[in-house]
XYZ file of C-alpha atoms in Angstrom:
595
model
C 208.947 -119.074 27.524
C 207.474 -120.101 24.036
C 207.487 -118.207 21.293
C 204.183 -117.066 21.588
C 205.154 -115.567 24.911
C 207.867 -113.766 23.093
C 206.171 -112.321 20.266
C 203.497 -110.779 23.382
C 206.717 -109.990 25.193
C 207.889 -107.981 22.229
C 205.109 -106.622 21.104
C 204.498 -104.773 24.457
C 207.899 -103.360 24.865
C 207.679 -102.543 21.002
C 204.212 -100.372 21.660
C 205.964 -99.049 25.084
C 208.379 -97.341 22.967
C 205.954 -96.304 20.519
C 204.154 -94.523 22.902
C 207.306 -93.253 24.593
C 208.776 -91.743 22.101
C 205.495 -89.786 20.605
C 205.247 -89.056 23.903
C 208.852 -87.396 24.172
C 208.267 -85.687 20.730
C 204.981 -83.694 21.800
C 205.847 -82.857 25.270
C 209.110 -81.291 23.516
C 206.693 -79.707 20.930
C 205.022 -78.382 23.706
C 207.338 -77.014 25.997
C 209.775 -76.218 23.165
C 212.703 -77.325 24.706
C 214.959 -77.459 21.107
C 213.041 -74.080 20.252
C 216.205 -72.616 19.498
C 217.208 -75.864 16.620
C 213.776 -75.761 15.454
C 214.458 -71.988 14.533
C 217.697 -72.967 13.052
C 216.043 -75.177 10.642
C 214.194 -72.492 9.660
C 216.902 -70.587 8.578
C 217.912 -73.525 6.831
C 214.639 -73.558 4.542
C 215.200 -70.347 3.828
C 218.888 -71.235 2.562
C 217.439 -74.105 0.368
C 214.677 -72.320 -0.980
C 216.999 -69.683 -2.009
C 216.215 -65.866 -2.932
C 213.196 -64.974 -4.592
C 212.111 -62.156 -7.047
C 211.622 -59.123 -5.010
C 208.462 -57.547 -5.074
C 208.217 -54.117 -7.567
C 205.898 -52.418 -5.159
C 208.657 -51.687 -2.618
C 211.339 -49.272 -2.548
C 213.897 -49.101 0.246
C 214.918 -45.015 0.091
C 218.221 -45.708 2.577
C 219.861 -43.454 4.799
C 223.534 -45.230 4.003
C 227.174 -44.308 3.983
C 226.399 -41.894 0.951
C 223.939 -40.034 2.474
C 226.316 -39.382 5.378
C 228.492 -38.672 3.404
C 226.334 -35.980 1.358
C 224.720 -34.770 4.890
C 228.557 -34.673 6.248
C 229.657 -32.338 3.484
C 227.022 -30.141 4.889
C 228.639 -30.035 7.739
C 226.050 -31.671 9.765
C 227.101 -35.041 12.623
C 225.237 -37.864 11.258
C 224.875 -39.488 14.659
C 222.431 -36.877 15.346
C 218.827 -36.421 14.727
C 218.602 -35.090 10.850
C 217.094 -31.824 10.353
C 213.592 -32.360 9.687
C 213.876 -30.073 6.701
C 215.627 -32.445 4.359
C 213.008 -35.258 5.982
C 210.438 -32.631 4.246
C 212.362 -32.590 1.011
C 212.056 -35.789 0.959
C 208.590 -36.547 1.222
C 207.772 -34.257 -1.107
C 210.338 -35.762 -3.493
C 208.554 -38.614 -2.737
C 204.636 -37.435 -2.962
C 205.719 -35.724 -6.381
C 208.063 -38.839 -7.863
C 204.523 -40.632 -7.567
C 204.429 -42.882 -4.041
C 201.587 -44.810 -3.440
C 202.888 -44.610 0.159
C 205.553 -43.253 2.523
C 206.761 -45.079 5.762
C 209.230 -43.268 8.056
C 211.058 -45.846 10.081
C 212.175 -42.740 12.075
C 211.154 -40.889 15.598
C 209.662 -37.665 15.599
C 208.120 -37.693 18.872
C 211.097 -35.284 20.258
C 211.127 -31.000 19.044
C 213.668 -30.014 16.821
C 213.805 -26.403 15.100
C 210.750 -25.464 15.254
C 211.106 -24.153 11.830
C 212.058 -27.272 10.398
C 209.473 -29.209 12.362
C 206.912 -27.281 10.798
C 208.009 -28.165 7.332
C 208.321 -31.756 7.845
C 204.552 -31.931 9.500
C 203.676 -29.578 5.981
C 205.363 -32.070 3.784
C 203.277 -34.432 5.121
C 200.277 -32.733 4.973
C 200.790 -32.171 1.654
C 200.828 -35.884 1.352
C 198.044 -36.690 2.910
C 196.409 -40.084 3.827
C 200.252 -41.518 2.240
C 202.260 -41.160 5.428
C 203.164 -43.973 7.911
C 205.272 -42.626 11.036
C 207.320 -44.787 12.893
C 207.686 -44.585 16.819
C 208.909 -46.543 20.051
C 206.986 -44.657 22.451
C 203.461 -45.992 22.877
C 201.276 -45.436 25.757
C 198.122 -47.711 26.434
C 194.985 -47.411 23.751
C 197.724 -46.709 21.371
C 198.428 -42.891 22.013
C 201.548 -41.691 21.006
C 203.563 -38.095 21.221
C 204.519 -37.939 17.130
C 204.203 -33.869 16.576
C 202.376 -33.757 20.145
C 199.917 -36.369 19.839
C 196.931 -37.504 17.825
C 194.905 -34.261 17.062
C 197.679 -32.811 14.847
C 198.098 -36.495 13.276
C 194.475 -36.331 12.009
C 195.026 -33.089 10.423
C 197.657 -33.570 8.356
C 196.539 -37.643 7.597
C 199.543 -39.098 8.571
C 199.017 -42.571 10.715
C 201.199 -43.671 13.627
C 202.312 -47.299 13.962
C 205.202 -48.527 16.518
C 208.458 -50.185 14.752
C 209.333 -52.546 18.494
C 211.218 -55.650 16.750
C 209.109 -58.162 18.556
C 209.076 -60.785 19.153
C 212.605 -61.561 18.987
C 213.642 -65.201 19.170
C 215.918 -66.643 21.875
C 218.813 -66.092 19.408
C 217.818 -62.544 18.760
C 217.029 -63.078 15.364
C 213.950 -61.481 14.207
C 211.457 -64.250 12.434
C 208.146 -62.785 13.074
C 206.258 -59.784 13.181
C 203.503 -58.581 15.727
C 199.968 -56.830 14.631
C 200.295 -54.412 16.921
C 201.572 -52.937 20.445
C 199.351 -51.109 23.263
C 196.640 -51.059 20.640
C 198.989 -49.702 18.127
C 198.944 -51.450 15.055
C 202.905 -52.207 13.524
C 204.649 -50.327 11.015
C 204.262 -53.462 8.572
C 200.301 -53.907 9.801
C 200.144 -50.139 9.244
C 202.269 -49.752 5.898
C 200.216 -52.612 4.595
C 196.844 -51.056 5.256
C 197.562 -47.503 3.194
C 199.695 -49.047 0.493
C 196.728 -51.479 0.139
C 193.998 -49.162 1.168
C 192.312 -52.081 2.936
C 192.140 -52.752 6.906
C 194.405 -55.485 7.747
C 192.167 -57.934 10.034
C 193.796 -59.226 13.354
C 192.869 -62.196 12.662
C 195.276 -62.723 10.185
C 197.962 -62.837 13.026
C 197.707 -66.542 14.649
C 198.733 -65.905 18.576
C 199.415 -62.498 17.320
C 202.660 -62.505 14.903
C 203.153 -63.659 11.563
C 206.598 -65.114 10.468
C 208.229 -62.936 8.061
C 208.224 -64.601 4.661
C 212.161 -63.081 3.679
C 212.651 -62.975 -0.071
C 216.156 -63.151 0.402
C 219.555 -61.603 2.067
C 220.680 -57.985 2.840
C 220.391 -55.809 -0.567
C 217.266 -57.845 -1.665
C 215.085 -55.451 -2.197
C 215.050 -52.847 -4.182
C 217.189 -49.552 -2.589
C 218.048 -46.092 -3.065
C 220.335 -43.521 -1.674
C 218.587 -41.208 0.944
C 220.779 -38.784 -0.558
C 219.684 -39.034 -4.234
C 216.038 -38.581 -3.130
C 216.933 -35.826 -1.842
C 219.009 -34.477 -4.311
C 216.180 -35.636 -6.849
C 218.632 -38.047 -8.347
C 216.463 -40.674 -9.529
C 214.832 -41.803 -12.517
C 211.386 -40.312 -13.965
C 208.410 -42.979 -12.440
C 211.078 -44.858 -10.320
C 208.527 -44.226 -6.974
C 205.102 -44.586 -9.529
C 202.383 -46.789 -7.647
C 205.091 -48.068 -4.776
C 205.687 -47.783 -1.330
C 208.649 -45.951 -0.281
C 210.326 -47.255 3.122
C 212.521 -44.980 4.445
C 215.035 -45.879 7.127
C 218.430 -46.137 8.435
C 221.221 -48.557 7.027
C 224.402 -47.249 7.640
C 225.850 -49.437 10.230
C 226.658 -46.345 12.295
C 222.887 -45.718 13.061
C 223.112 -49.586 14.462
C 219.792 -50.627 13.635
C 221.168 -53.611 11.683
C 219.869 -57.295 13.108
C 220.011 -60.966 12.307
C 217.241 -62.840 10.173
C 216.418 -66.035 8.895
C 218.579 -65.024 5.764
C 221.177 -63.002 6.668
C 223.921 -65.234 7.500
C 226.686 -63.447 9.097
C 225.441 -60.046 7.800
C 222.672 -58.296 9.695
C 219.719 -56.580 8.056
C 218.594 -53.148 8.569
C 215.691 -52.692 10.634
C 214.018 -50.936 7.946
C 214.293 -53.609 4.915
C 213.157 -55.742 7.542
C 210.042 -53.846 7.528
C 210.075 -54.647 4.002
C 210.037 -58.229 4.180
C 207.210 -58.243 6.589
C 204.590 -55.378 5.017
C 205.339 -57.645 1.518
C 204.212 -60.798 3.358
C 201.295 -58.989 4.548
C 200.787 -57.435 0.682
C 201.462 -61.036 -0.797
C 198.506 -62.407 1.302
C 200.789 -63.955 3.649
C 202.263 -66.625 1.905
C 204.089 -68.461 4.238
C 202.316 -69.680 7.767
C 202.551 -71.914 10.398
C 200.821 -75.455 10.027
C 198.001 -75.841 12.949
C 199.462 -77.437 15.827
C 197.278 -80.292 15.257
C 199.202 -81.380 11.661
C 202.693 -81.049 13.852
C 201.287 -83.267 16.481
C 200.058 -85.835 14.080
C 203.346 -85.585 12.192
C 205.411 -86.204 15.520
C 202.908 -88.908 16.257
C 203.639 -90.876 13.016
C 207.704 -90.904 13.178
C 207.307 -91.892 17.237
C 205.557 -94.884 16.355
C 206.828 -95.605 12.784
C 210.134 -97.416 13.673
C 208.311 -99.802 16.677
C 205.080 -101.046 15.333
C 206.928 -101.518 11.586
C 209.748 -103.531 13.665
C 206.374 -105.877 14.624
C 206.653 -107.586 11.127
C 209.712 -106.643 9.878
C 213.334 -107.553 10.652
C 215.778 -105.461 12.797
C 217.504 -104.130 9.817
C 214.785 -103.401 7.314
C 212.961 -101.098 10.509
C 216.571 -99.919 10.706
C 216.701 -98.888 7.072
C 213.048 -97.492 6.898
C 213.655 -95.524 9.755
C 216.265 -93.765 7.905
C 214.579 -93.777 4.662
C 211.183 -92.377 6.879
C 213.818 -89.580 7.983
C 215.048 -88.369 4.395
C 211.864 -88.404 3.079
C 210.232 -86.296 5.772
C 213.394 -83.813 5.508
C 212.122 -83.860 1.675
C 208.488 -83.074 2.836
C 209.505 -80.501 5.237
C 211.323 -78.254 2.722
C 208.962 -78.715 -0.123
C 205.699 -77.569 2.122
C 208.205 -74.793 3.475
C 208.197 -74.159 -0.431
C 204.674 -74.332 -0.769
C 203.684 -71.898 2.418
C 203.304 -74.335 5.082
C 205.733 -74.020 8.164
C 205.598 -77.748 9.253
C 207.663 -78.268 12.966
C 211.016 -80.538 12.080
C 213.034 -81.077 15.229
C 210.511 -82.760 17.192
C 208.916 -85.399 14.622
C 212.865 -86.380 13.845
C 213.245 -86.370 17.377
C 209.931 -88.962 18.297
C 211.687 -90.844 15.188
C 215.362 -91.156 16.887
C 214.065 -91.941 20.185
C 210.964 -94.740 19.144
C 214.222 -96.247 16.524
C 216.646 -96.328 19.225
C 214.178 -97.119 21.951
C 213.484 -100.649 19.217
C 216.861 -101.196 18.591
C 217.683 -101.501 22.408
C 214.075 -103.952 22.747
C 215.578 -106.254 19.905
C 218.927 -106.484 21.248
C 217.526 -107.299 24.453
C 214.998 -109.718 23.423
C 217.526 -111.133 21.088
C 220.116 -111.015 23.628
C 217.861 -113.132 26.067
C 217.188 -115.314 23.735
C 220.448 -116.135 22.532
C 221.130 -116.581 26.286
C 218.824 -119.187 26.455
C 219.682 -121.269 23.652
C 223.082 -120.921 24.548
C 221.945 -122.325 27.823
C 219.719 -124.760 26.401
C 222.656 -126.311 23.605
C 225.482 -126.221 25.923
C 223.625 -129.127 27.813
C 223.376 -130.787 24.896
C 226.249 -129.885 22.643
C 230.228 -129.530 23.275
C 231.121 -126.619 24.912
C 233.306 -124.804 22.190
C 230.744 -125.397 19.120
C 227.344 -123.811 21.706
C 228.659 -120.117 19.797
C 228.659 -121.345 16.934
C 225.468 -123.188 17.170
C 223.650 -119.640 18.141
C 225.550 -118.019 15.022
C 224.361 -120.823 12.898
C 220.475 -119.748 14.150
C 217.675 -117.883 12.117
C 217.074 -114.467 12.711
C 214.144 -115.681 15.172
C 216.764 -118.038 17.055
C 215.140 -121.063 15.191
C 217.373 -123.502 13.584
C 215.641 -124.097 10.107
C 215.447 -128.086 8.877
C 218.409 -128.762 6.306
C 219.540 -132.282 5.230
C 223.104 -133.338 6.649
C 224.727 -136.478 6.670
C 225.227 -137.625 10.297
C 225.653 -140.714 12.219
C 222.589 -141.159 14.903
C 223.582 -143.145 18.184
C 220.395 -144.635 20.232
C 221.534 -146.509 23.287
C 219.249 -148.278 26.260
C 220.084 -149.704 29.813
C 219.233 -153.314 29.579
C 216.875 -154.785 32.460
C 216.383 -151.055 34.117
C 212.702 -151.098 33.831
C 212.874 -154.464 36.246
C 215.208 -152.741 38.978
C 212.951 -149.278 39.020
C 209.766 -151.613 39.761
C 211.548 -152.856 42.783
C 213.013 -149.325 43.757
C 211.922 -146.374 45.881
C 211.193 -143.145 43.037
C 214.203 -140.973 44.843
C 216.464 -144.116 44.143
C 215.208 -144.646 40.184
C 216.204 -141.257 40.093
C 219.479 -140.870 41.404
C 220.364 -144.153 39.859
C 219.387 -143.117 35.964
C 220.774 -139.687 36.614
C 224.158 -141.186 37.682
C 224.079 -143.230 34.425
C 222.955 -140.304 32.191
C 225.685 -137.877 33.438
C 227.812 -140.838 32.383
C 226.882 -141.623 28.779
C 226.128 -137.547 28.334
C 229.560 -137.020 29.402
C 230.928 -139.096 26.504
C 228.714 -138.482 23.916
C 229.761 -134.855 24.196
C 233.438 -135.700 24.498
C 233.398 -137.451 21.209
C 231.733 -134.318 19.748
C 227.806 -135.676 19.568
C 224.841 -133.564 20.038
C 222.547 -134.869 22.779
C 219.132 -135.137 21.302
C 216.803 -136.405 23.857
C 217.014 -138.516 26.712
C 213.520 -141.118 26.670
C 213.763 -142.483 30.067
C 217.402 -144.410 30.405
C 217.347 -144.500 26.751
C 219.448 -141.638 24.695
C 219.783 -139.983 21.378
C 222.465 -138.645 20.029
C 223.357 -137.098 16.437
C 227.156 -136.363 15.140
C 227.823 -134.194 12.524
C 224.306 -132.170 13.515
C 223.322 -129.328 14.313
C 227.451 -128.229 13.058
C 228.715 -131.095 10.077
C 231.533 -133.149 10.693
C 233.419 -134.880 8.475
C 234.816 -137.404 10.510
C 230.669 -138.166 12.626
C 231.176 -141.568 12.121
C 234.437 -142.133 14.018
C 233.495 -139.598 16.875
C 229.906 -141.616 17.004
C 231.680 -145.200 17.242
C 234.614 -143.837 19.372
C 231.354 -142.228 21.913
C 229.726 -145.782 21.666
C 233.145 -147.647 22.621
C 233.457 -144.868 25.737
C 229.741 -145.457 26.789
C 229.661 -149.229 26.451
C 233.101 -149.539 28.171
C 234.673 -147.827 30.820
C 231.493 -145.669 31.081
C 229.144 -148.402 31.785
C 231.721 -149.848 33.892
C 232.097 -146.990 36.535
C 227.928 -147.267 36.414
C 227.903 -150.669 37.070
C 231.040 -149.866 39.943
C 229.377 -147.763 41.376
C 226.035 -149.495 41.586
C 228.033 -152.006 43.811
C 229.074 -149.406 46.065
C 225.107 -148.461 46.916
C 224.438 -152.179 47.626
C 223.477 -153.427 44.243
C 225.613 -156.522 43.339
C 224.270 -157.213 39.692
C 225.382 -154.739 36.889
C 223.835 -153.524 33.888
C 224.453 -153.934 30.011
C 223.233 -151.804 27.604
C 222.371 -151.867 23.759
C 223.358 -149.239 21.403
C 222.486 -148.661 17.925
C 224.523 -146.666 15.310
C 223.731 -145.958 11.704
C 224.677 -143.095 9.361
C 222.902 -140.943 6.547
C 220.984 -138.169 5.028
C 218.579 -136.949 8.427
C 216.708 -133.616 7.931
C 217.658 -131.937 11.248
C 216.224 -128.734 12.725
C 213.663 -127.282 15.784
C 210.413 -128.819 15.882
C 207.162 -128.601 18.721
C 204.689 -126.157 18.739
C 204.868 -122.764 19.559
C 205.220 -123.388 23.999
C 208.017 -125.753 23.395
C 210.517 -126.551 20.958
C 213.123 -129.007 20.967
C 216.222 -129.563 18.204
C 215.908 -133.311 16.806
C 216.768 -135.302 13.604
C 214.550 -136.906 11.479
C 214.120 -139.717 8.529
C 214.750 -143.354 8.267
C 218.834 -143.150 9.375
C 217.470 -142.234 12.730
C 214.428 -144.903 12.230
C 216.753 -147.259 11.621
C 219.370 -146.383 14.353
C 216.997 -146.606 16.850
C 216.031 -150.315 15.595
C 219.515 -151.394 15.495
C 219.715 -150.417 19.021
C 216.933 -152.687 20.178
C 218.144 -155.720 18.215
C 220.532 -156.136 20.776
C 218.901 -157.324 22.738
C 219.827 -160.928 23.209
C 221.820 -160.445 20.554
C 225.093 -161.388 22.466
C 226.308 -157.458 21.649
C 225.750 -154.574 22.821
C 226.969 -152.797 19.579
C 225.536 -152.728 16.725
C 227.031 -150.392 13.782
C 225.473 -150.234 10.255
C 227.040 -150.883 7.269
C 226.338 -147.146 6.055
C 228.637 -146.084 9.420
C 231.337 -148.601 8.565
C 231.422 -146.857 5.385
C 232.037 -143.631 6.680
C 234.897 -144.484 9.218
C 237.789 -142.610 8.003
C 239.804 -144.925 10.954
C 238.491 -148.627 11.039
C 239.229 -149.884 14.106
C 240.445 -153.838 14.012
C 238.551 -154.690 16.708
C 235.699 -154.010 14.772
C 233.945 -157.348 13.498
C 231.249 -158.328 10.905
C 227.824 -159.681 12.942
C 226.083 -160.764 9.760
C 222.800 -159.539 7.364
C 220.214 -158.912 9.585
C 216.183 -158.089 8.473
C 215.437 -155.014 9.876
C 212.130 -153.435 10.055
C 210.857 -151.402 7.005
C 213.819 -151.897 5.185
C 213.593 -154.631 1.960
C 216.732 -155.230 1.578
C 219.083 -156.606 4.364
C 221.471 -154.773 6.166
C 225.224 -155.781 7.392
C 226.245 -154.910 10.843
C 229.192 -154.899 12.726
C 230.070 -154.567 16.169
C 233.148 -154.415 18.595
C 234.921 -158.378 18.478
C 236.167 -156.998 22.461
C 232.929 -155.426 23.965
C 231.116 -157.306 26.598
C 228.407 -159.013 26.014
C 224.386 -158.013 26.414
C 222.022 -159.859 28.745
């Protein structure tokens, strides 16, 4: 396959796993399989963007170990329903300190003293239009059994709302808020509405819940003792203008839960209450990004690692994969920062599975293309240097020109053309393979590199693609094999098929600077050397012929032996074809002679 057909190859697979991994990403979005990591990250924002400055509208008046402690010197069980009188106190504590607005995160659908019951609902009354009542027990159209029911509600102006912690999430942590239950709006929805005097629109609540925007851990807000309220224990103006949230903290009331920022200390239900009527009072600063900006987002990192590894190299993808990965992380929190509740599981996701997914392409493609120029070299080059050929390549398996200085061996069968003429094709055929297997096997033996094969005619490069120090002795000890007791088992075995007369051949060797690399167009590329040492090689090898010799070595190889042989004789200065000057040759004083 050329390298055209590669590049197609590759760019398929590479949009495959584009695809495939934004793919992965939304259907994850969608089915929120990592719902409960996504959440986790969440809490994580929180952690980063650290506590903020609690709002000075909101008071948390907090039924705690001191006021069981005050309410247990009265000789009263704390685990038990509090007599509604001191309730009363307190909301007239309350109504008179100045509230703008009084939410009871406690039941009162149940009779007490009747006496005492009478004075809460009259406390209230007094206050009216400022009280928010808290219950569990809503029927359908919103009806609820607070002092009997709604007629009694509308007298004194007190407004029901239901204080259900839902949804929770699937760790039980509570993250969001609902607008209301059976009709019923929530105690934050509810709070909201008389603190602000404005109706809160459903609307507001995407699918129906808001995520609470938490301004911090446990003990952020603003809190006072149940039992100072009551005991009127408070500074003068401390309630002016603010809405008063009274509920239970003491842990022995267990209606403490886990948030987004409480770390390994629940919150209690009622300064969670907090947190969400201030997001509604703030104008709901924090929200959820439309689905369609978290679908583009996972979109983006699916495909970002594939199509960039289309132009870049494996490691560069590699590295702006990661740097894609900190930089949305970076995003992520400061849009958190800014309001915007972005998804981050599932883009990081699409980006893990489209950068693995091109990893495992490259290495494949790489791996089968390594494969077959491993294949292709070791036909041409000595077994133990084919690695180190392949780890000598380009990144794109190519091996770039660079000058060496080699030795370049061109050799012919003399009179072959003349025998094929008079041969069947299946004979030529097993005849020249039979001699190429021959001179292959000793080219590669001495350490040559088998360029091409034109016909019966070879070339062969030493000290290319890998240099050599010593090309010119493994060249001439290759040409000494080939014209010797190579061409002799030819020839031998030419008698056995019948054919009495033997062969000669001519081979030329010269030595110098060659620029050596791949060349051929894009459907087929071949390794070769180039420049006027192999020009001239290949010249030496056909004045040979009826020379007397079959060898012919320049003077620039001669030059270069590092082991001069002392069979190896001076021919003369011969003219040689776009050269000027003439060049000495030598040749072997004991190899037979050419026809």
């Amino acid at each position: 396959m050329g390298r055209t057909g590669w590049r197609q190859r590759k760019a398929t697979l590479l949009i495959a796993v584009a695809v495939l991994a934004a793919g992965v990403g939304v259907v994850g979005y969608a089915t929120h399989v990592l719902r409960r990591t996504e959440l986790q990250t969440i809490d994580a924002r929180f952690s980063i963007r650290g506590p903020q400055k609690p709002p000075s509208n909101i008071v948390f008046v907090a039924i705690d170990p001191e006021a069981e402690q005050e309410l247990e010197a009265r000789h009263l069980d704390f685990r038990s329903p509090l007599p509604r009188k001191y309730d009363a106190q307190v909301v007239d504590r309350l109504r008179e300190a100045g509230a703008k607005a009084i939410a009871m995160d406690m039941e009162f659908t149940q009779q007490t003293n009747p006496a005492e019951d009478n004075a809460l609902i009259e406390a209230i009354g007094r206050a009216h239009g400022k009280v928010v009542l808290a219950t569990v027990n809503v029927e359908p159209g919103g009806a609820t059994n607070i002092f009997g029911g709604e007629p009694l509600l509308r007298e004194i102006g007190a407004r029901p709302a239901e204080v259900r912690l839902i949804p929770l999430d699937s760790d039980g942590a509570v993250r969001r808020f609902s607008y209301s239950y059976n009709d019923l709006g929530s105690f934050p929805a509810v709070s909201a509405e008389v603190m602000s005097g404005k109706k809160v629109p459903a609307s507001t609540f995407e699918n129906g819940t808001l995520p609470i925007d938490y301004v911090g851990p446990p003990e952020t807000f603003e809190r006072i003792s149940y039992a100072k309220v009551l005991r009127g224990d408070f500074p003068a103006g401390f309630f002016a203008g603010k809405l008063a949230i009274v509920g239970a903290s003491s842990p022995i009331l267990q209606d403490l839960h886990s948030t987004s920022t409480t770390g390994s200390v629940d919150m209690p239900g009622p300064e969670i209450w907090a947190n969400a009527t201030n997001t509604l009072l703030q104008g709901v600063p924090l929200t959820d990004a439309p689905a369609w900006l978290d679908i583009l987002m996972i979109v983006l990192l699916g495909i970002a690692a594939p199509l960039s590894s289309l132009k870049l190299a494996r490691w560069r993808s590699m590295l702006n994969a990661a740097a894609l990965a900190a930089v949305f992380t970076v995003a992520i929190q400061i849009a958190f920062d800014n309001g915007w509740i972005l998804t981050f599981v599932y883009p990081l996701l699409a980006l893990a599975v489209g950068t693995l997914g091109t990893l495992a392409v490259l290495y494949l493609i790489e791996a089968i293309e390594r494969e077959r120029v491993h294949d292709l070299f070791s036909r041409f080059v000595p077994a133990d240097v084919v690695d180190q050929v392949v780890a000598s390549a380009g990144s794109d398996l190519r091996l770039g020109g660079v000058e060496l200085d080699c030795t370049i061996l061109f050799s012919d069968l003399r009179g072959f053309t003349s025998f094929s003429e008079t041969q069947p094709a299946a004979k030529v055929i097993e005849v020249v393979n039979f001699y190429l297997n021959e001179m292959t096997e000793a080219i590669l033996a001495a350490g040559g590199t088998l360029i091409a094969y034109m016909g019966d005619g070879i070339m062969a490069a030493f000290g290319a693609p890998l240099p050599q120090d010593d090309h010119a002795d493994r060249a001439l000890r290759a040409a000494r094999e080939m014209i010797g007791p190579r061409l002799d088992r030819f020839n031998a075995w030419l008698a056995e098929q019948g054919h009495a007369s033997g062969f000669a051949m001519g081979v030329g060797l010269n030595s110098g600077p060659v620029m050596a690399g791949n060349v051929g167009a894009e459907q087929r590329v071949e390794y070769t050397t180039i420049g006027d040492t192999t020009n001239t090689a290949s010249r030496l090898e056909g004045m040979t012929k009826g020379s007397g010799h079959m060898l012919f070595c320049a003077q620039s190889t001669y030059d270069r032996l590092h082991d001069r042989p002392s069979d190896l004789t001076f021919v003369g200065e011969f003219e040689v074809r776009g050269r000027e000057a003439k060049l000495p040759v030598w040749t072997l004083a004991r190899a037979p002679s050419a026809n």
